Every structure is written in C-alpha cells, then in structure tokens.
Amino acid sequence: MTKATVATCSLAGCFGCHMSLLDIDEKLLDLLQLVEFDRSPINDIKHISRPVDVGLVEGGVCNAENVHVLQEFRRMCKVLVAVGECANTGGVPSMRNGVSLKRCLEQSFIRGLGIEGAQIPDDPELPLLLNRVRPLHHIVKVDYFLPGCPPSADAFWRFLTELLAGRDPALPRELIRFD
Amino acid sequence: MLSRVAAPLETATHPEALRRVVIEPVSRVEGHGKVTLLLDDEGHVRQARLHIAEFRGFETFIQGRPYREVPVLVQRLCGICPVSHHLAAAKAIDVLVGARTLTPTAEKLRRLLHLGQTLQSHALHFFHLASPDLLFGYDSDVASRNIIGVIQAHPTIALQGVKLRKYGQEVIRILSGKRVHGVLAIPGGVNRSLSRDDGESLKKDIDQVVAWSQGAVKTARDLYLADLEKNAAFGSFRSNFVSLIARDGSLELYDGGLRARDHLGHEVFDHLNCDRYLRHIHEEVKSWSYMKFPFIVALGSDEGWYRVGPLARLNNADRIRTPLAESERAVFARLGEGGPVHATMAYHEARMIEMLYAAEAIRELLDDPDCYGSDLVIRGERAFEGVGVVEAPRGTLIHHYEVDETDAIVRANLIVATTNNNNAMNTAVREVAARDLDGRELTEGLLNHIEVAIRAYDPCLSCATHALGAMALDVSLEDASGLLVDRLVRDSDGRVARPGAP
Ligand code: SF4
C-alpha cells in the first residue's frame, strides 16, 4: 500500500497544535504506517518536494513570509486543513489588530523598559508585517477547519484516520472544542 | 575577555559584494527563524546571522486587559512551554493581589505542574528534535534525519522518548485540565487540588520514568564522550551564565533569586531579588532581528551577554537536591576542569540531568500530603506592579506587569528564555561558520551543522517576538475566489502604501 503524504507547518502560531498532534503518543507509530511526512518542522524538508495529499497548517497569517508559505501549501496539497484557533480565526496573535502596528513596534523596541540602541528593526531579511493578522481562508481556499486551541490529540487522530480511509472526517460532538 | 574568534562575522563591511546563502526555515526547533551567510568569491564566510522574524506585539495588545486574563492569554505565545508562561505570569499577578507566599498546597501543585512540563519539554527536545543529529551524524541523509528515522533505526530509544514526554504531558493534563494551554494557577493560588486517585495513577509509572531518565542521561553522555574532542570544540565559546538559584545554592526551577557568574565561574551577582531585574539586565536592539539582545548592565553589552538554560543552571548550581541527579551533576561538572562547562554540545547532557531531577522531584511530590490539601488560595495587600520569574525549560523567563486601579494592565515587559540566549546562539552560529564552513562547498549536510549548534540551545522562537523592513516588496492577499483582499507595497526607502485596499 502506498502511504498518504502529509505536510505540516506553523505560521503565526505557537506550535501548540503541533504538540497536540504529537500527543497521540504511541499512536505516532501507527500513524507512520499510514502516512509519510513531507515538509514539516519535525524534519529538515524545507519546501514541499512534490504534490501531497494533506496539508495541516497551524497559525494565522501575520507577515509576507506566512503568505508565501500558505500559497505553497495550497498549491501542493490536495486537501488543506486549517488547524486550530489561530488558523481558523487569527487567534490570540490577532489581538494586535486593534492596535496600530507602529504602536506595537514602538512599544517593544523604542519605549520598552531597559532598552538600549532603541530602533525599529528594519533589515531586508525581516519579512514585511501585515497590518492585520488574518485567518487562512482570507487568503486561500480551505477544505477543512479543525477547531480548538489546540484541537485535542483524539481530534487529530479521528480526523486523519477518517480522511485517509476515504470517509467524511466530521468529528463527533465530544471531540469538538473551542478552548 | 571572552574568547570569540568569529566575533567580526556579525557584520560584513561590504555586504553588497557578497553571495548570500540562507537556511530557512531553521527546522526541528520551535518557532520561525532563519540563518543568513554572506560569502566572498573564495567561499570565506564574511557574515553569519540568526534572524528572528517573529513579532507578536504582546506587550502592547495586552494593555487594557484585566490582569486575570494574562496567565491564560500569555501561554498562547508558546505551545511547547505554555506552563512556564502561565506560571511566570501567575507569579507576577500573585504580587498584585498581595500573595507573595502561597499556601503549601498551592505552591507545591504549581511546582508539580512545572516539573511535568520540564520533563515533557526536555524529552521532546532530546528525542524528537535533537537526537537524529546525535545518533546519525550532523550530515547524515536528510530523509531519515528526524524522529521517524530514529523510530525506524532505534525503536527502543524513540519509544522511551515518546513515553517520557507522554508522562510529563499527563502530569500537566491532570493538574490543568488539558495537555496544552490548560489552567491551574489563579491569582493567589491554584484552582484545584490533586485527587488521591490521580496521585495513585501517576505513582504507578513514576519509577519507570525515573529509570528511563537515568538511561537518557547515559545516552546523552555516551554520545558526547564518543567524540569528546569534536563535541567540546563544536560551536564552542566562553560566556557568563544566568539562572535562578535556591537560597542554599541548589538547582531551582520555580522560585528563588537570580545568580550570574562570569566565564571563570566568579560571582557577578547572587541571590538577586527578582523584583530588581531591570537594574541589572538591559536589552540591546539590533536592526536585523526582532529578538533583542540582553546583557548584564554592570559588564556592558559587549562583555555582559550570557547564556541561560540547562547548561547555565548546572554550572550555577552548587548541588541538586535529589540524589540521582546530584550524582550525575557531579560527574558532569568534571567536564569543566574546575570552571564552568562551556561546550555548546554539553547542553544535551545537562538537559537530561535536569529531566532526571524533574522525575525524582515529581516522585517526591506525589508522596507529599500537601499536594492533596484543600487550602488553595490566599490574598493580601493590593499592589500595582509585579514581577514573576521562573526557569522555563529553555532558561530564565521574566514577566513584569503594571496595573491601574481598575485592574487593567498598563505596562508589560517580557524577557523570554530564548531571548536571553540570543547572543549565545548567534555566537555559536558564527563559530560554526568560521570553523566548519569557511572556504568549503556548502552542502545541505554542512549547513545542518549550523542548525545543530542552534538546536543545542533548544530555542523557542515564537516565544520571542514580528515589523517592517526596507526592501521593495509587493504583497497581495487574495481570497479563495481570487478576489483581492489586501495589498501592501513597500518601496526601497521603506515607505509602505496600501493601494486599493478594501
Ligand atoms: S490554536 Fe492555540 S495551540 Fe494552536 S497555534 Fe494557536 S494558540 Fe497555539
């Protein structure tokens, strides 16, 4: 049996969703019978190397780099899943949307406590920040939304095994949560 | 003088004439970072930098929120060490409600939670993230240089790692309701006690967890000693060290004062009241990273930067309170030949010794009647400013809040563990670039050497901070149907315009 391929990434997220995926514990070994990982922060594949079956994206979109990575995922993934609150809505990082970016930057790098060499970092190597943090579906088409901050390990397991078995991966009530 | 042969590589004199090589994203670490190398025609490295491209703006958007929300919100900065942020914030908030000394039950349950996290985070880092480099070699095949490769080649080791992490996560789940982003701490205490049933279920596996942790120390040590000369030199340099320390000089992760020692092991400050951190630690801003560069004020920014985390804590501790970890510490300390241990790669063994300490300390606490008590919360005299410091798995974590009469946050300052290691990680990157990469053809494997050095520090880059650069750039956001949602254009002078935004 050829294995399904899965790619994962974290945009403006906290890696908690990835941690929750690893929280399937020993079932990780069973998962590896079913899937092969392409690009993911748990390996050293830096760009998706071929079209893959499932893309799991954690985190919202806060800068230009996030936009590029998300577009790469949409292009290469048959099924794209917005994983967790941040990918679904922007999450906690989108709390900055109520404040101007300039004020956020000045607070951190100029007016902050104990700062020396006050300046706003502006090197070309730093990706351009968007003025608002956005959920994935503002930018690309999303096929499934997995809610929760983070979605539980059981939710990941159920979702993936159902999807890979070719069934509708709808979650039962008890696996859906929003905290 | 701290030895840093590669210090001049921070900034090249004529960057425009050089070839750029980028490692992006740095993988098998938490968060988003990249490394840029600038090389001349002969392949000599002229500049090497680790950039942090994250900026969350937490310190600003938290303003105006009621302080009770902070310990819940702030843990969303990091999904690997949410408990550290939860507890550092909670400790600062304790001060606001006049609860500097908690009830024994509350303090011990918070400690238990923190130990659970130290265990799971250290296991995750060593087994899931770093072990592929150590087991297979830094430039081994990229296809198997990951936890899946380890599961296939060394199933026993990998499975122990998975189960050690699971145990730590279960301690967290039982105490806080969820494995990631649960809640235990509330202002002045905790929201629940440990039930006897839960205590018994955790006790069932703890002896095994202690034994596996001992095995992990041995694995880390054997791997280090297998090529002592190389490991001692790889990405190595001398530095100062900062950590919390217990009153009696023993290893401390949850409370205590701050200790700083210089590269010879001499005291810079000791048992410093954490409330006064700002007088002793400042942060320098550099244009090329959103992560600031902290340093000890008395020593200045050039000589005063320091390392934090497992290596710093073991160097700073006079002893460890639990017997098994203490005997391993004594063996480890010999690597320093009378002074601190400076090797970057020694972080791994230090981390595993701390994991053993966490396992032993959990075992003790599960037998402590206080953990099953019912006196959970206290309150005292209201204050308007509070500082909370803990040792997160990756190092010293500082939260500082000021509130007004309506309980709203008016000012927040965070110095996270990875930021404390910023200068150290950049130094390690430059050392590896200068010694291992200079003048050679840069293969994937060779570039991984840089990442191996960064990984040793177990950085948590999303904990650190995102802004605007100065290169010409045009970003368009389209929705699923191809409709333009937003467009930003930045010209080469850094002016940003938003033509045709909705
Ligand atoms: S949804 Fe929650 S757990 Fe997932 S990345 Fe966002 S904050 Fe972290």
GROMACS .gro file of N, CA and C and ligand atoms in nm, chain A residues 13-14 16-17 58 84-86 148-150, chain B residues 76 181, ligand 1:
model
   47
   13GLY      N    1   0.160   3.091   1.472
   13GLY     CA    2   0.103   3.006   1.576
   13GLY      C    3   0.207   2.981   1.682
   14CYS      N    4   0.171   2.901   1.779
   14CYS     CA    5   0.261   2.882   1.893
   14CYS      C    6   0.322   2.744   1.898
   16GLY      N    7   0.161   2.488   1.957
   16GLY     CA    8   0.076   2.406   2.044
   16GLY      C    9  -0.004   2.305   1.965
   17CYS      N   10  -0.046   2.342   1.844
   17CYS     CA   11  -0.122   2.248   1.761
   17CYS      C   12  -0.033   2.131   1.717
   58GLU      N   13  -0.099   2.527   1.088
   58GLU     CA   14  -0.125   2.587   1.218
   58GLU      C   15  -0.093   2.736   1.211
   84GLY      N   16  -0.666   2.453   1.427
   84GLY     CA   17  -0.661   2.534   1.550
   84GLY      C   18  -0.718   2.674   1.533
   85GLU      N   19  -0.737   2.735   1.648
   85GLU     CA   20  -0.800   2.866   1.657
   85GLU      C   21  -0.729   2.973   1.573
   86CYS      N   22  -0.596   2.975   1.578
   86CYS     CA   23  -0.523   3.082   1.508
   86CYS      C   24  -0.544   3.071   1.357
  148GLY      N   25  -1.033   2.442   1.804
  148GLY     CA   26  -0.969   2.410   1.932
  148GLY      C   27  -0.838   2.484   1.945
  149CYS      N   28  -0.799   2.509   2.067
  149CYS     CA   29  -0.672   2.577   2.093
  149CYS      C   30  -0.596   2.500   2.199
  150PRO      N   31  -0.528   2.394   2.159
  150PRO     CA   32  -0.528   2.331   2.027
  150PRO      C   33  -0.639   2.226   2.015
  255ARG      N   34  -0.037   3.130   2.518
  255ARG     CA   35  -0.050   3.110   2.373
  255ARG      C   36   0.069   3.164   2.295
  360HIS      N   37  -0.210   2.433   2.702
  360HIS     CA   38  -0.292   2.550   2.736
  360HIS      C   39  -0.404   2.521   2.836
  682SF4     S1   40  -0.462   2.749   1.803
  682SF4    FE1   41  -0.384   2.764   2.012
  682SF4     S2   42  -0.243   2.592   2.024
  682SF4    FE2   43  -0.278   2.624   1.805
  682SF4     S3   44  -0.117   2.765   1.741
  682SF4    FE3   45  -0.291   2.894   1.801
  682SF4     S4   46  -0.252   2.945   2.018
  682SF4    FE4   47  -0.123   2.771   1.966
   0.00000   0.00000   0.00000
